[in-house]
XYZ file of C-alpha atoms in Angstrom:
461
model
C 134.559 122.969 37.069
C 131.384 125.017 37.448
C 131.202 128.517 36.006
C 128.512 131.155 36.485
C 127.624 133.994 34.184
C 125.832 136.186 36.708
C 125.056 136.625 40.434
C 121.579 135.150 40.042
C 123.040 131.844 38.921
C 125.533 131.990 41.787
C 122.809 132.593 44.383
C 120.730 129.755 43.009
C 123.485 127.347 44.112
C 125.276 128.971 47.090
C 123.769 130.874 50.021
C 125.347 134.064 51.368
C 127.580 133.352 54.421
C 125.244 134.901 57.013
C 122.254 132.923 55.673
C 124.332 129.749 55.458
C 125.333 130.085 59.145
C 121.702 130.507 60.080
C 120.863 127.344 58.143
C 123.518 125.372 60.042
C 122.054 126.639 63.305
C 118.464 125.619 62.494
C 116.540 124.019 65.307
C 114.413 120.919 64.815
C 110.794 121.985 64.387
C 107.682 120.515 65.980
C 106.185 119.679 62.558
C 109.385 118.497 60.930
C 108.094 115.148 59.552
C 108.183 115.228 55.722
C 108.236 119.030 56.000
C 110.221 119.559 52.828
C 107.430 117.886 50.865
C 104.869 120.370 52.131
C 103.796 123.624 50.509
C 105.765 126.613 51.866
C 104.040 128.324 54.776
C 105.274 131.739 56.009
C 103.923 131.380 59.561
C 105.451 127.938 60.011
C 108.747 128.655 58.271
C 109.587 132.176 59.430
C 107.417 133.123 62.406
C 107.387 130.031 64.596
C 111.059 129.412 63.712
C 114.016 131.320 62.324
C 113.940 130.731 58.561
C 116.518 130.758 55.793
C 116.457 132.262 52.310
C 115.572 128.845 50.806
C 112.540 128.569 53.081
C 111.423 132.090 52.253
C 111.757 131.370 48.551
C 109.526 128.317 48.993
C 106.830 130.590 50.412
C 107.082 133.415 47.887
C 108.105 131.288 44.897
C 109.877 134.401 43.659
C 113.536 135.121 44.261
C 113.272 138.949 44.339
C 110.345 138.944 46.788
C 112.157 136.416 48.969
C 115.265 138.614 49.150
C 113.200 141.710 50.026
C 111.506 139.775 52.807
C 114.779 138.414 54.170
C 116.365 141.900 54.322
C 113.616 143.250 56.577
C 113.191 139.955 58.446
C 116.889 139.785 59.412
C 116.893 143.347 60.769
C 113.848 142.679 62.956
C 115.053 139.345 64.303
C 118.718 140.146 64.838
C 118.714 140.090 68.648
C 122.514 140.392 68.655
C 122.405 143.797 66.925
C 122.100 145.564 70.299
C 125.315 143.852 71.529
C 123.687 142.375 74.629
C 126.811 140.503 75.758
C 128.984 142.492 78.200
C 132.706 142.390 78.930
C 133.690 141.127 75.482
C 131.260 138.184 75.337
C 130.263 136.737 71.947
C 126.581 136.809 70.981
C 124.817 133.863 69.315
C 121.302 134.187 67.894
C 118.758 131.363 68.361
C 114.967 131.381 67.823
C 114.586 135.115 68.355
C 116.722 135.091 71.492
C 120.445 135.202 72.163
C 123.082 133.283 74.061
C 126.427 134.681 75.168
C 129.752 132.892 75.199
C 131.627 134.691 78.011
C 135.310 135.456 78.337
C 137.280 133.763 81.095
C 136.386 135.205 84.457
C 132.847 136.341 83.557
C 129.481 134.629 83.849
C 125.762 135.333 83.631
C 123.323 135.389 80.730
C 124.929 138.569 79.401
C 128.404 137.952 80.887
C 127.627 140.740 83.351
C 129.112 139.125 86.480
C 132.802 139.156 87.336
C 133.811 135.996 89.138
C 136.462 137.781 91.230
C 137.213 141.341 92.425
C 140.768 142.218 91.450
C 140.447 145.610 93.178
C 139.599 144.155 96.591
C 143.219 144.450 97.770
C 143.369 148.201 96.912
C 146.436 147.822 94.677
C 146.532 151.433 93.442
C 148.885 153.743 95.349
C 149.104 157.525 95.783
C 145.399 158.185 95.454
C 144.889 156.182 92.258
C 141.555 154.455 91.741
C 141.119 150.871 90.628
C 139.159 149.773 87.544
C 138.038 146.192 88.081
C 138.250 143.298 85.662
C 137.689 139.630 86.266
C 141.204 138.609 85.323
C 143.170 141.815 85.855
C 142.865 145.391 87.136
C 143.925 148.781 85.884
C 144.907 151.775 88.012
C 143.855 155.235 86.910
C 146.503 157.501 88.420
C 146.332 161.035 89.746
C 148.107 163.710 87.734
C 151.853 163.249 87.973
C 151.859 159.587 89.037
C 152.390 156.570 86.800
C 153.274 152.884 86.875
C 151.155 149.747 87.135
C 150.006 150.705 90.642
C 150.603 154.500 90.394
C 153.660 153.854 92.542
C 155.988 156.140 90.584
C 156.034 159.919 90.856
C 156.864 162.555 88.250
C 160.243 164.015 87.485
C 159.400 167.140 89.479
C 160.517 165.515 92.744
C 157.496 163.815 94.184
C 159.572 160.637 94.219
C 162.459 162.521 95.864
C 160.526 164.792 98.185
C 161.565 162.967 101.339
C 165.093 164.234 100.693
C 164.195 167.933 100.743
C 162.843 169.777 103.779
C 160.553 171.878 101.568
C 160.487 171.808 97.759
C 162.615 170.422 94.970
C 162.874 170.878 91.220
C 164.489 169.167 88.265
C 167.560 170.906 86.868
C 170.005 169.404 84.375
C 168.703 165.875 84.999
C 169.186 166.160 88.756
C 166.960 167.216 91.645
C 167.800 170.288 93.704
C 166.074 171.437 96.877
C 164.775 174.943 97.576
C 162.823 176.597 100.366
C 159.700 178.607 101.145
C 159.839 182.349 101.839
C 161.881 183.271 104.899
C 164.110 180.180 104.696
C 167.463 179.429 103.082
C 168.988 176.175 101.932
C 171.401 174.605 104.422
C 174.933 173.462 103.682
C 173.679 169.918 103.161
C 171.597 171.253 100.220
C 168.459 169.561 101.581
C 167.500 171.306 104.845
C 165.751 174.683 105.071
C 166.905 177.101 107.772
C 164.996 180.254 108.838
C 166.793 183.399 107.704
C 164.298 185.976 109.020
C 162.819 186.425 112.505
C 159.327 185.381 111.380
C 159.513 182.797 108.605
C 156.254 181.542 107.133
C 154.379 178.656 108.694
C 156.485 178.553 111.867
C 154.424 178.933 115.039
C 156.535 180.646 117.688
C 154.071 180.315 120.567
C 154.258 176.835 122.107
C 151.004 174.912 122.027
C 149.262 173.937 125.236
C 148.756 170.432 123.897
C 151.053 167.886 122.317
C 150.511 166.915 118.691
C 149.720 163.343 119.722
C 146.746 164.578 121.746
C 145.189 166.633 118.945
C 142.585 164.003 118.198
C 141.304 164.131 121.782
C 141.156 167.897 121.692
C 139.085 167.765 118.509
C 136.683 165.024 119.572
C 136.195 166.437 123.084
C 134.985 169.678 121.529
C 137.766 171.814 123.012
C 138.495 173.962 119.977
C 139.664 177.065 121.855
C 143.203 177.749 120.728
C 146.006 179.635 122.405
C 146.794 183.144 121.237
C 149.360 182.930 118.450
C 148.636 179.282 117.677
C 147.260 180.243 114.228
C 149.197 183.488 113.606
C 148.283 183.678 109.897
C 144.542 183.959 110.628
C 142.961 187.366 109.950
C 139.478 188.802 110.373
C 137.541 190.818 107.783
C 135.364 193.593 109.226
C 133.183 196.467 108.108
C 132.972 198.758 111.081
C 131.969 196.480 113.940
C 130.484 193.857 111.621
C 132.467 190.627 111.340
C 131.767 188.659 108.163
C 134.765 186.597 106.995
C 138.288 185.388 107.609
C 141.481 185.098 105.607
C 145.145 184.080 105.688
C 148.312 186.207 105.586
C 150.568 185.339 102.632
C 153.150 188.100 103.110
C 153.309 191.687 104.370
C 151.169 193.006 101.511
C 148.674 190.250 100.693
C 145.891 188.310 102.369
C 144.038 185.404 100.741
C 140.300 184.907 101.257
C 137.260 183.635 99.351
C 135.909 185.483 96.324
C 132.432 185.524 97.829
C 133.741 187.312 100.921
C 135.669 189.874 98.892
C 132.699 190.405 96.587
C 130.246 191.300 99.360
C 131.418 194.797 100.258
C 133.175 197.625 98.504
C 135.232 198.599 101.539
C 136.308 196.703 104.623
C 139.334 196.268 106.853
C 141.657 193.381 107.682
C 142.527 192.710 111.328
C 145.617 190.618 112.080
C 146.840 189.421 115.470
C 143.237 189.041 116.676
C 142.276 186.360 119.156
C 139.546 187.335 121.629
C 137.081 189.697 119.970
C 135.921 191.070 123.309
C 139.385 191.938 124.619
C 142.033 194.388 123.372
C 145.167 192.258 123.570
C 147.498 194.875 122.078
C 148.542 192.564 119.228
C 145.812 193.539 116.759
C 146.611 195.464 113.565
C 143.825 197.000 111.494
C 144.735 197.486 107.843
C 142.858 198.972 104.893
C 142.492 197.141 101.575
C 143.774 199.026 98.548
C 142.784 196.556 95.823
C 140.722 193.392 95.590
C 141.766 190.736 93.068
C 138.898 188.272 92.510
C 139.537 185.266 90.298
C 138.230 186.028 86.814
C 136.389 182.693 86.548
C 134.683 182.870 89.911
C 131.078 181.657 89.642
C 128.838 182.695 92.510
C 126.136 180.133 91.719
C 128.473 177.129 92.029
C 131.363 178.608 94.096
C 133.896 177.495 91.532
C 137.199 179.433 91.723
C 136.037 180.958 95.016
C 139.311 182.706 95.798
C 140.510 186.312 96.050
C 143.673 188.248 96.921
C 143.453 191.363 99.089
C 146.171 193.923 98.480
C 146.840 196.021 101.590
C 147.485 199.760 101.773
C 150.192 199.356 104.419
C 152.410 196.337 105.125
C 151.694 194.037 108.040
C 154.173 194.104 110.908
C 155.133 190.573 111.884
C 155.524 189.390 115.466
C 154.913 186.209 117.483
C 151.151 186.565 116.924
C 151.181 187.678 113.290
C 153.095 185.436 110.900
C 152.422 184.472 107.244
C 151.394 180.981 106.210
C 153.663 179.247 103.689
C 152.383 179.060 100.135
C 153.338 175.609 98.797
C 154.419 174.659 95.320
C 151.620 172.969 93.348
C 153.191 169.512 93.071
C 154.433 169.560 96.648
C 150.908 170.361 97.855
C 149.176 167.658 95.835
C 151.775 164.877 96.117
C 152.682 165.339 99.795
C 150.509 167.748 101.759
C 147.118 166.624 100.462
C 148.131 162.998 100.795
C 148.607 163.626 104.496
C 146.050 162.136 106.806
C 145.115 165.382 108.554
C 145.156 169.152 108.305
C 143.936 171.953 110.562
C 141.480 174.818 110.293
C 140.699 177.917 112.342
C 138.298 180.843 112.591
C 135.669 182.505 114.702
C 132.300 180.851 115.103
C 129.476 182.849 113.517
C 125.780 181.966 113.261
C 123.305 184.059 111.310
C 125.821 186.888 111.152
C 126.391 186.970 114.895
C 129.482 185.973 116.841
C 128.723 182.858 118.867
C 132.284 182.262 120.093
C 134.398 185.440 120.494
C 137.651 183.467 120.958
C 139.495 182.129 117.918
C 138.758 178.441 117.447
C 141.203 175.958 116.010
C 140.536 172.366 114.994
C 143.975 170.787 114.630
C 142.904 167.276 113.690
C 140.784 167.406 110.530
C 141.022 164.392 108.206
C 141.090 164.790 104.447
C 138.121 163.046 102.800
C 138.208 161.243 99.460
C 136.600 163.337 96.746
C 134.116 160.628 95.778
C 132.723 160.546 99.320
C 131.689 164.204 99.384
C 130.255 164.514 95.875
C 126.515 165.087 95.881
C 126.327 166.114 99.543
C 125.955 169.849 98.849
C 123.470 171.812 96.714
C 126.371 172.792 94.406
C 128.831 170.566 92.504
C 131.998 169.679 94.436
C 134.463 169.964 91.551
C 138.102 168.853 91.503
C 139.281 172.348 92.388
C 137.653 171.747 95.764
C 138.192 169.184 98.506
C 136.380 168.021 101.613
C 137.774 167.613 105.117
C 136.236 166.871 108.475
C 134.054 164.328 110.236
C 130.408 164.283 111.186
C 131.098 164.694 114.892
C 132.608 168.140 114.199
C 130.406 169.246 111.317
C 128.821 172.046 113.347
C 131.950 173.855 114.648
C 133.774 173.378 111.350
C 130.894 174.572 109.233
C 130.190 177.722 111.210
C 133.767 178.994 111.270
C 134.231 182.302 109.496
C 134.055 181.870 105.736
C 137.271 182.357 103.819
C 139.317 180.930 106.692
C 142.427 178.838 105.994
C 142.893 175.088 105.966
C 146.550 174.303 106.646
C 148.725 171.185 106.606
C 151.882 170.538 108.601
C 155.001 169.020 107.059
C 158.312 168.691 108.918
C 157.341 171.292 111.473
C 156.167 173.914 108.945
C 152.531 174.782 108.122
C 151.397 175.266 104.513
C 148.163 176.656 103.097
C 146.199 173.932 101.292
C 142.615 175.205 101.373
C 140.255 178.139 101.919
C 136.756 177.580 103.277
C 134.127 178.548 100.728
C 132.243 181.813 101.020
C 129.009 179.885 100.656
C 127.896 180.765 104.170
C 125.654 178.536 106.203
C 125.203 175.668 103.792
C 124.317 172.158 104.914
C 126.184 171.876 108.210
C 125.160 168.269 108.711
C 127.773 167.105 106.214
C 131.503 167.502 105.674
C 132.694 171.076 104.868
C 134.118 171.990 101.460
C 137.277 174.003 100.734
C 138.842 175.619 97.685
C 141.991 173.680 96.729
C 144.714 176.349 96.924
C 147.225 174.204 95.031
C 145.264 174.814 91.802
C 145.736 178.591 92.144
C 149.423 178.942 93.025
C 150.335 180.319 89.584
C 147.420 182.773 89.674
C 148.467 184.044 93.122
C 152.127 184.436 92.148
C 151.227 186.179 88.890
C 149.262 188.894 90.699
C 152.026 189.354 93.256
C 154.593 189.772 90.478
C 152.400 192.304 88.697
C 152.101 194.344 91.885
C 155.855 194.168 92.484
C 156.473 195.535 88.965
C 153.956 198.343 89.402
C 155.546 201.857 89.551
C 156.244 202.955 93.099
C 153.938 205.982 92.854
C 150.888 203.745 92.468
C 151.852 201.054 94.971
C 150.588 200.986 98.551
C 152.966 202.767 100.905
């Protein structure tokens, strides 16, 4: 049995493992005949080929100098150090170059090509997006969804929402239904029945056109709506100047964009308006007592572009003035915003002037995937925003009064899902952008609660 007293003696017999592997992988050289009998040559041994420690020692005839050379030489010539093989391929070094052994399903010099597209069948449900692999796929799910294909909803009722007319919540390991303002739960514990004359989101004026014909109304350019068809729409004015729109949430509050609310110190809200050139005896002009602008609103990027207007006097509801329903967050994102279409309304303004005095309504506006509208505007379209529309209607949609509502219908009731940005006349050749109201439900309710708890002597009368 051999024994060694120090590392030097050990190295004189055995090569380190990395050097030994390199020796086994040596290529036959052009001048290989009787090469081992020749005097060591650095250019031949280590430049034209990939050399080993033994070959370097032949050149330097000194073990220490040979090791110093090999340390620097290995770092320079290790083409695998940059991990050139993709998708889990294994790198092999040879003559200053590399070869990759690819995993099953991948090919190419660097294993960069997938041999099949596992995402081609769109396996991810409920808005999930597919991450491709050659032999399998992975779904990245939206918040609240889970499962291999994002097919399962959260415990807060998205998987049970078809049972309830409006909302549901988890209580004691069971799901119970509840309703929006102005409705009560029916005896079946799933339906929602109006309990006030003017419940939110319920249009009381019959439309001149059937829902199935909405698409033709939109594409034909006939956006004039009937009076009372969008009863939650309001107009913001300073004197005779019209500058923005908004949506009625209840008798004391109107929602609009932060940019609209930030423009002027004083203005009025007009509800029940339809034709700006005609007094139709349904208009109500109300003063604003307080303006609540979102604390993180950023004017440069229009992030958190949302504001609540607190009114001095309550709005009187009638067939032409009705609040829009404020959805629950999960209900909005799991059901409403997964709908195919929504609707928007407002008056058409260009360069601060009224171009169409009659309220316009576009009842057939498709939701657009977020990825498709990123990069189309001079500001970032963040995930607290969404896009809706189509190029054929970019002009009428874009020039509607800023701060106007985007609403979505579910089981005969309309809910507020978006507010048009206060950005003004931005690029009207592309799809319009809206603030995603679902991300601000808690903020809206918090302010309303604070106002309700305010002493009566400082509340609006």
